[in-house]
Amino acid sequence: MDNATLLLQIDNAKLAEEDLKNKLDDEIKARKVLEKEVVNLKKTYEDTKLNRQQTQKEIDLVKEELERLNQDHKDEVEDLCEKIRDSEVKVEIDSHNSNLAIMLNNIRHQYDNLGKKNLKDTEDWYQNEFENIKVVEAQNNETLLSGKKDLKELLKQKQTLDIRIQSIQAMIRNLEESLLNAKCEYQQHQAPLNKMLLDLESELRKVRSQVERQVEINKNLLCVKMKLEAEINNYQLLIHGMTADNESLDFSLEDVLLQEEHKPKNQMIVAQMKPV
């Protein structure tokens, strides 16, 4: 009963160990997939970070370009105003035509309008570029935040899987240790049983040998018995023959001698049977 219980415990431990190993393999596969996703997310995060840096550089360049254009425009306006002032002064000195001041005012007005238009167009273009850059930056920031959130969630899942894997590995080690202890205990219980079995087999061989000898003796005794019964039957027939024919006794000397020879043999056979 103890051996059967130990065998059952060993089988149950083996099945539990196989089940845990299968679960461990599944967890390891899931961990590899998760690690791959983490690597991809890290790569996406790095790419987004690089894109953001590149976008920031472009924004800085656009700002610098805008400042340069504004400065150039301001310098051009100042130069133009200076030229107009110089022309106005020159006209006041050299010219006596009254229409020249009106023409200069018209030219000044046209240049002012043209400068304002160029400035407005430039500001509108850069404003549009800034809006596009802001949209792209907002999208990149959103992607970056989403990537960080996904990365954090995946790292959390990875940590959970690591804990589960460590727990399963510890359980497998405990089961393997229990299985080893059960095998040792089984061997300890099995050793005296094996010795007892060997002793019983040896005893069985001895008994079988004795039985075979006894069977052989019984066969010999049976043969002797059959011979004795045959001799007894012969004596009975002879006795019946003698009583039936009392008047004509014609036994020969040879028959009497034969009877005398059989008699000691039968007595000797009976004497051999008694000790047995």
mmCIF file of C-alpha atoms in Angstrom:
data_model
loop_
_atom_site.group_PDB
_atom_site.id
_atom_site.type_symbol
_atom_site.label_atom_id
_atom_site.label_comp_id
_atom_site.label_asym_id
_atom_site.label_seq_id
_atom_site.Cartn_x
_atom_site.Cartn_y
_atom_site.Cartn_z
ATOM 1 C CA MET A 1 0.000 0.000 0.000
ATOM 2 C CA ASP A 2 2.870 2.391 0.844
ATOM 3 C CA ASN A 3 4.596 1.610 -2.455
ATOM 4 C CA ALA A 4 1.413 2.268 -4.410
ATOM 5 C CA THR A 5 0.978 5.586 -2.599
ATOM 6 C CA LEU A 6 4.575 6.557 -3.331
ATOM 7 C CA LEU A 7 4.217 5.617 -6.991
ATOM 8 C CA LEU A 8 1.019 7.644 -7.194
ATOM 9 C CA GLN A 9 2.737 10.618 -5.565
ATOM 10 C CA ILE A 10 5.662 10.306 -7.980
ATOM 11 C CA ASP A 11 3.313 10.193 -10.981
ATOM 12 C CA ASN A 12 1.379 13.191 -9.676
ATOM 13 C CA ALA A 13 4.620 15.087 -9.100
ATOM 14 C CA LYS A 14 5.802 14.275 -12.635
ATOM 15 C CA LEU A 15 2.485 15.428 -14.124
ATOM 16 C CA ALA A 16 2.555 18.615 -12.051
ATOM 17 C CA GLU A 17 6.163 19.233 -13.080
ATOM 18 C CA GLU A 18 5.315 18.769 -16.780
ATOM 19 C CA ASP A 19 2.324 21.101 -16.421
ATOM 20 C CA LEU A 20 4.457 23.743 -14.732
ATOM 21 C CA LYS A 21 7.164 23.357 -17.370
ATOM 22 C CA ASN A 22 4.551 23.910 -20.091
ATOM 23 C CA LYS A 23 3.283 26.976 -18.245
ATOM 24 C CA LEU A 24 6.861 28.190 -17.859
ATOM 25 C CA ASP A 25 7.464 27.760 -21.596
ATOM 26 C CA ASP A 26 4.294 29.756 -22.335
ATOM 27 C CA GLU A 27 5.358 32.478 -19.923
ATOM 28 C CA ILE A 28 8.844 32.594 -21.461
ATOM 29 C CA LYS A 29 7.342 32.905 -24.956
ATOM 30 C CA ALA A 30 5.031 35.688 -23.750
ATOM 31 C CA ARG A 31 8.013 37.368 -22.089
ATOM 32 C CA LYS A 32 10.019 37.215 -25.333
ATOM 33 C CA VAL A 33 7.105 38.731 -27.266
ATOM 34 C CA LEU A 34 6.762 41.431 -24.618
ATOM 35 C CA GLU A 35 10.491 42.146 -24.673
ATOM 36 C CA LYS A 36 10.317 42.439 -28.453
ATOM 37 C CA GLU A 37 7.454 44.915 -28.135
ATOM 38 C CA VAL A 38 9.438 46.840 -25.507
ATOM 39 C CA VAL A 39 12.405 47.020 -27.891
ATOM 40 C CA ASN A 40 10.130 48.252 -30.679
ATOM 41 C CA LEU A 41 8.591 50.841 -28.365
ATOM 42 C CA LYS A 42 12.029 51.986 -27.252
ATOM 43 C CA LYS A 43 13.008 52.322 -30.884
ATOM 44 C CA THR A 44 9.805 54.260 -31.604
ATOM 45 C CA TYR A 45 10.494 56.416 -28.559
ATOM 46 C CA GLU A 46 14.028 57.140 -29.739
ATOM 47 C CA ASP A 47 12.787 57.894 -33.266
ATOM 48 C CA THR A 48 10.118 60.211 -31.880
ATOM 49 C CA LYS A 49 12.700 61.873 -29.674
ATOM 50 C CA LEU A 50 15.001 62.389 -32.658
ATOM 51 C CA ASN A 51 12.095 63.731 -34.724
ATOM 52 C CA ARG A 52 11.222 66.093 -31.921
ATOM 53 C CA GLN A 53 14.805 67.302 -31.688
ATOM 54 C CA GLN A 54 14.927 67.710 -35.453
ATOM 55 C CA THR A 55 11.638 69.611 -35.386
ATOM 56 C CA GLN A 56 12.929 71.813 -32.580
ATOM 57 C CA LYS A 57 16.045 72.522 -34.617
ATOM 58 C CA GLU A 58 13.878 73.416 -37.604
ATOM 59 C CA ILE A 59 11.775 75.690 -35.385
ATOM 60 C CA ASP A 60 14.916 77.378 -34.115
ATOM 61 C CA LEU A 61 16.184 77.785 -37.667
ATOM 62 C CA VAL A 62 12.845 79.217 -38.783
ATOM 63 C CA LYS A 63 12.870 81.610 -35.833
ATOM 64 C CA GLU A 64 16.393 82.683 -36.676
ATOM 65 C CA GLU A 65 15.434 83.067 -40.316
ATOM 66 C CA LEU A 66 12.371 85.076 -39.339
ATOM 67 C CA GLU A 67 14.441 87.305 -37.103
ATOM 68 C CA ARG A 68 16.992 87.736 -39.892
ATOM 69 C CA LEU A 69 14.275 88.558 -42.420
ATOM 70 C CA ASN A 70 12.665 90.976 -40.005
ATOM 71 C CA GLN A 71 16.018 92.606 -39.435
ATOM 72 C CA ASP A 72 16.726 92.678 -43.177
ATOM 73 C CA HIS A 73 13.304 94.120 -43.820
ATOM 74 C CA LYS A 74 13.815 96.673 -41.100
ATOM 75 C CA ASP A 75 17.206 97.574 -42.530
ATOM 76 C CA GLU A 76 15.746 97.849 -46.026
ATOM 77 C CA VAL A 77 12.932 100.061 -44.759
ATOM 78 C CA GLU A 78 15.413 102.224 -42.904
ATOM 79 C CA ASP A 79 17.615 102.433 -45.988
ATOM 80 C CA LEU A 80 14.620 103.256 -48.116
ATOM 81 C CA CYS A 81 13.451 105.898 -45.688
ATOM 82 C CA GLU A 82 16.957 107.319 -45.613
ATOM 83 C CA LYS A 83 17.053 107.446 -49.397
ATOM 84 C CA ILE A 84 13.641 109.071 -49.467
ATOM 85 C CA ARG A 85 14.720 111.628 -46.926
ATOM 86 C CA ASP A 86 17.874 112.310 -48.889
ATOM 87 C CA SER A 87 15.865 112.595 -52.098
ATOM 88 C CA GLU A 88 13.391 114.893 -50.405
ATOM 89 C CA VAL A 89 16.145 117.117 -49.116
ATOM 90 C CA LYS A 90 17.851 117.094 -52.471
ATOM 91 C CA VAL A 91 14.657 117.988 -54.245
ATOM 92 C CA GLU A 92 13.984 120.811 -51.858
ATOM 93 C CA ILE A 93 17.399 122.207 -52.637
ATOM 94 C CA ASP A 94 17.756 121.513 -56.374
ATOM 95 C CA SER A 95 14.205 121.464 -57.652
ATOM 96 C CA HIS A 96 11.643 124.193 -57.862
ATOM 97 C CA ASN A 97 8.876 121.990 -59.250
ATOM 98 C CA SER A 98 5.851 121.737 -56.896
ATOM 99 C CA ASN A 99 4.777 118.339 -58.302
ATOM 100 C CA LEU A 100 8.010 116.670 -57.211
ATOM 101 C CA ALA A 101 7.009 116.602 -53.539
ATOM 102 C CA ILE A 102 3.721 114.924 -54.458
ATOM 103 C CA MET A 103 5.533 112.346 -56.577
ATOM 104 C CA LEU A 104 7.970 111.641 -53.808
ATOM 105 C CA ASN A 105 5.145 111.261 -51.329
ATOM 106 C CA ASN A 106 3.444 108.851 -53.731
ATOM 107 C CA ILE A 107 6.661 106.877 -54.147
ATOM 108 C CA ARG A 108 7.162 106.873 -50.376
ATOM 109 C CA HIS A 109 3.579 105.715 -49.930
ATOM 110 C CA GLN A 110 4.028 102.962 -52.527
ATOM 111 C CA TYR A 111 7.247 101.789 -50.897
ATOM 112 C CA ASP A 112 5.579 101.837 -47.497
ATOM 113 C CA ASN A 113 2.637 99.830 -48.831
ATOM 114 C CA LEU A 114 4.990 97.415 -50.594
ATOM 115 C CA GLY A 115 7.075 97.017 -47.441
ATOM 116 C CA LYS A 116 3.989 96.464 -45.317
ATOM 117 C CA LYS A 117 2.659 93.938 -47.847
ATOM 118 C CA ASN A 118 5.980 92.078 -47.954
ATOM 119 C CA LEU A 119 6.172 92.147 -44.187
ATOM 120 C CA LYS A 120 2.590 90.863 -43.865
ATOM 121 C CA ASP A 121 3.175 88.135 -46.471
ATOM 122 C CA THR A 122 6.351 87.086 -44.716
ATOM 123 C CA GLU A 123 4.668 87.090 -41.324
ATOM 124 C CA ASP A 124 1.705 85.117 -42.714
ATOM 125 C CA TRP A 125 4.011 82.557 -44.318
ATOM 126 C CA TYR A 126 6.046 82.128 -41.167
ATOM 127 C CA GLN A 127 2.883 82.076 -39.074
ATOM 128 C CA ASN A 128 1.545 79.275 -41.269
ATOM 129 C CA GLU A 129 4.852 77.452 -40.957
ATOM 130 C CA PHE A 130 4.740 77.907 -37.189
ATOM 131 C CA GLU A 131 1.206 76.523 -37.082
ATOM 132 C CA ASN A 132 2.238 73.480 -39.110
ATOM 133 C CA ILE A 133 5.275 72.975 -36.919
ATOM 134 C CA LYS A 134 3.120 73.291 -33.801
ATOM 135 C CA VAL A 135 0.703 70.667 -35.177
ATOM 136 C CA VAL A 136 3.590 68.316 -35.965
ATOM 137 C CA GLU A 137 5.127 68.964 -32.564
ATOM 138 C CA ALA A 138 1.782 68.321 -30.856
ATOM 139 C CA GLN A 139 1.452 65.042 -32.774
ATOM 140 C CA ASN A 140 5.002 64.087 -31.850
ATOM 141 C CA ASN A 141 4.346 64.969 -28.208
ATOM 142 C CA GLU A 142 1.159 62.916 -28.251
ATOM 143 C CA THR A 143 2.993 59.985 -29.842
ATOM 144 C CA LEU A 144 5.789 60.380 -27.315
ATOM 145 C CA LEU A 145 3.384 60.415 -24.372
ATOM 146 C CA SER A 146 1.507 57.412 -25.779
ATOM 147 C CA GLY A 147 4.816 55.590 -26.301
ATOM 148 C CA LYS A 148 5.900 56.379 -22.748
ATOM 149 C CA LYS A 149 2.561 55.131 -21.424
ATOM 150 C CA ASP A 150 2.761 51.929 -23.482
ATOM 151 C CA LEU A 151 6.378 51.436 -22.446
ATOM 152 C CA LYS A 152 5.468 51.872 -18.795
ATOM 153 C CA GLU A 153 2.600 49.371 -19.150
ATOM 154 C CA LEU A 154 4.819 46.860 -20.956
ATOM 155 C CA LEU A 155 7.548 47.217 -18.346
ATOM 156 C CA LYS A 156 4.925 46.604 -15.673
ATOM 157 C CA GLN A 157 3.713 43.493 -17.519
ATOM 158 C CA LYS A 158 7.319 42.347 -17.940
ATOM 159 C CA GLN A 159 7.924 42.764 -14.213
ATOM 160 C CA THR A 160 4.764 40.767 -13.471
ATOM 161 C CA LEU A 161 5.871 38.028 -15.877
ATOM 162 C CA ASP A 162 9.331 37.950 -14.293
ATOM 163 C CA ILE A 163 7.749 37.487 -10.872
ATOM 164 C CA ARG A 164 5.483 34.713 -12.196
ATOM 165 C CA ILE A 165 8.400 32.997 -13.920
ATOM 166 C CA GLN A 166 10.480 33.130 -10.743
ATOM 167 C CA SER A 167 7.538 31.717 -8.778
ATOM 168 C CA ILE A 168 7.030 28.891 -11.287
ATOM 169 C CA GLN A 169 10.759 28.118 -11.315
ATOM 170 C CA ALA A 170 10.758 27.966 -7.511
ATOM 171 C CA MET A 171 7.714 25.674 -7.617
ATOM 172 C CA ILE A 172 9.451 23.433 -10.171
ATOM 173 C CA ARG A 173 12.551 23.242 -7.965
ATOM 174 C CA ASN A 174 10.371 22.311 -4.983
ATOM 175 C CA LEU A 175 8.576 19.644 -7.023
ATOM 176 C CA GLU A 176 11.868 18.242 -8.294
ATOM 177 C CA GLU A 177 13.153 18.121 -4.723
ATOM 178 C CA SER A 178 9.929 16.424 -3.582
ATOM 179 C CA LEU A 179 10.224 13.968 -6.479
ATOM 180 C CA LEU A 180 13.822 13.188 -5.524
ATOM 181 C CA ASN A 181 12.824 12.681 -1.882
ATOM 182 C CA ALA A 182 9.920 10.454 -2.947
ATOM 183 C CA LYS A 183 12.281 8.376 -5.120
ATOM 184 C CA CYS A 184 14.738 8.028 -2.237
ATOM 185 C CA GLU A 185 11.953 7.053 0.139
ATOM 186 C CA TYR A 186 10.601 4.596 -2.426
ATOM 187 C CA GLN A 187 14.039 3.026 -2.823
ATOM 188 C CA GLN A 188 14.403 2.781 0.958
ATOM 189 C CA HIS A 189 11.045 1.006 1.210
ATOM 190 C CA GLN A 190 11.797 -1.091 -1.853
ATOM 191 C CA ALA A 191 15.190 -2.420 -0.656
ATOM 192 C CA PRO A 192 13.838 -4.659 2.174
ATOM 193 C CA LEU A 193 10.973 -5.729 -0.071
ATOM 194 C CA ASN A 194 13.432 -6.764 -2.772
ATOM 195 C CA LYS A 195 15.457 -8.709 -0.188
ATOM 196 C CA MET A 196 12.265 -10.364 1.056
ATOM 197 C CA LEU A 197 11.315 -11.188 -2.533
ATOM 198 C CA LEU A 198 14.718 -12.770 -3.173
ATOM 199 C CA ASP A 199 14.417 -14.799 0.038
ATOM 200 C CA LEU A 200 10.932 -15.947 -0.957
ATOM 201 C CA GLU A 201 12.160 -16.934 -4.410
ATOM 202 C CA SER A 202 14.992 -18.937 -2.855
ATOM 203 C CA GLU A 203 12.557 -20.594 -0.427
ATOM 204 C CA LEU A 204 10.198 -21.302 -3.313
ATOM 205 C CA ARG A 205 12.973 -23.010 -5.252
ATOM 206 C CA LYS A 206 13.773 -25.161 -2.212
ATOM 207 C CA VAL A 207 10.116 -26.080 -1.717
ATOM 208 C CA ARG A 208 9.737 -26.831 -5.413
ATOM 209 C CA SER A 209 12.794 -29.095 -5.284
ATOM 210 C CA GLN A 210 11.392 -30.885 -2.226
ATOM 211 C CA VAL A 211 8.004 -31.269 -3.900
ATOM 212 C CA GLU A 212 9.625 -32.689 -7.017
ATOM 213 C CA ARG A 213 11.561 -35.203 -4.904
ATOM 214 C CA GLN A 214 8.380 -36.104 -3.013
ATOM 215 C CA VAL A 215 6.518 -36.560 -6.308
ATOM 216 C CA GLU A 216 9.250 -38.856 -7.536
ATOM 217 C CA ILE A 217 9.050 -40.846 -4.289
ATOM 218 C CA ASN A 218 5.267 -41.022 -4.604
ATOM 219 C CA LYS A 219 5.606 -42.290 -8.155
ATOM 220 C CA ASN A 220 7.962 -45.021 -6.990
ATOM 221 C CA LEU A 221 5.604 -45.903 -4.140
ATOM 222 C CA LEU A 222 2.704 -46.030 -6.577
ATOM 223 C CA CYS A 223 4.626 -48.414 -8.796
ATOM 224 C CA VAL A 224 5.432 -50.593 -5.792
ATOM 225 C CA LYS A 225 1.791 -50.491 -4.707
ATOM 226 C CA MET A 226 0.620 -51.530 -8.165
ATOM 227 C CA LYS A 227 3.116 -54.396 -8.179
ATOM 228 C CA LEU A 228 1.976 -55.508 -4.710
ATOM 229 C CA GLU A 229 -1.661 -55.376 -5.744
ATOM 230 C CA ALA A 230 -0.824 -57.489 -8.782
ATOM 231 C CA GLU A 231 1.001 -60.020 -6.574
ATOM 232 C CA ILE A 232 -1.916 -60.066 -4.137
ATOM 233 C CA ASN A 233 -4.305 -60.711 -6.997
ATOM 234 C CA ASN A 234 -2.094 -63.556 -8.178
ATOM 235 C CA TYR A 235 -2.047 -65.058 -4.656
ATOM 236 C CA GLN A 236 -5.804 -64.738 -4.411
ATOM 237 C CA LEU A 237 -6.234 -66.456 -7.757
ATOM 238 C CA LEU A 238 -3.891 -69.206 -6.648
ATOM 239 C CA ILE A 239 -5.736 -69.584 -3.344
ATOM 240 C CA HIS A 240 -9.099 -69.743 -5.112
ATOM 241 C CA GLY A 241 -7.696 -72.309 -7.512
ATOM 242 C CA MET A 242 -6.459 -74.493 -4.687
ATOM 243 C CA THR A 243 -9.800 -74.469 -2.853
ATOM 244 C CA ALA A 244 -11.732 -75.214 -6.029
ATOM 245 C CA ASP A 245 -9.657 -78.276 -6.890
ATOM 246 C CA ASN A 246 -8.716 -79.893 -3.554
ATOM 247 C CA GLU A 247 -8.911 -83.412 -4.981
ATOM 248 C CA SER A 248 -6.492 -82.890 -7.851
ATOM 249 C CA LEU A 249 -3.497 -81.151 -6.397
ATOM 250 C CA ASP A 250 -0.922 -81.423 -9.088
ATOM 251 C CA PHE A 251 1.423 -78.630 -8.098
ATOM 252 C CA SER A 252 4.743 -79.303 -9.454
ATOM 253 C CA LEU A 253 7.894 -78.795 -7.602
ATOM 254 C CA GLU A 254 8.725 -75.902 -9.874
ATOM 255 C CA ASP A 255 5.537 -73.955 -8.933
ATOM 256 C CA VAL A 256 6.232 -74.379 -5.259
ATOM 257 C CA LEU A 257 9.722 -73.058 -5.733
ATOM 258 C CA LEU A 258 8.396 -70.065 -7.658
ATOM 259 C CA GLN A 259 5.961 -69.264 -4.870
ATOM 260 C CA GLU A 260 8.738 -69.459 -2.347
ATOM 261 C CA GLU A 261 10.807 -67.076 -4.440
ATOM 262 C CA HIS A 262 7.970 -64.486 -4.661
ATOM 263 C CA LYS A 263 7.213 -64.516 -0.975
ATOM 264 C CA PRO A 264 10.487 -63.044 0.358
ATOM 265 C CA LYS A 265 10.413 -60.394 -2.392
ATOM 266 C CA ASN A 266 6.963 -59.187 -1.337
ATOM 267 C CA GLN A 267 7.973 -59.141 2.297
ATOM 268 C CA MET A 268 11.078 -57.152 1.442
ATOM 269 C CA ILE A 269 9.029 -54.593 -0.566
ATOM 270 C CA VAL A 270 6.597 -54.174 2.340
ATOM 271 C CA ALA A 271 9.537 -53.695 4.700
ATOM 272 C CA GLN A 272 10.891 -50.947 2.396
ATOM 273 C CA MET A 273 7.549 -49.136 2.382
ATOM 274 C CA LYS A 274 7.138 -48.969 6.181
ATOM 275 C CA PRO A 275 9.921 -46.446 6.902
ATOM 276 C CA VAL A 276 8.696 -44.188 4.151
#
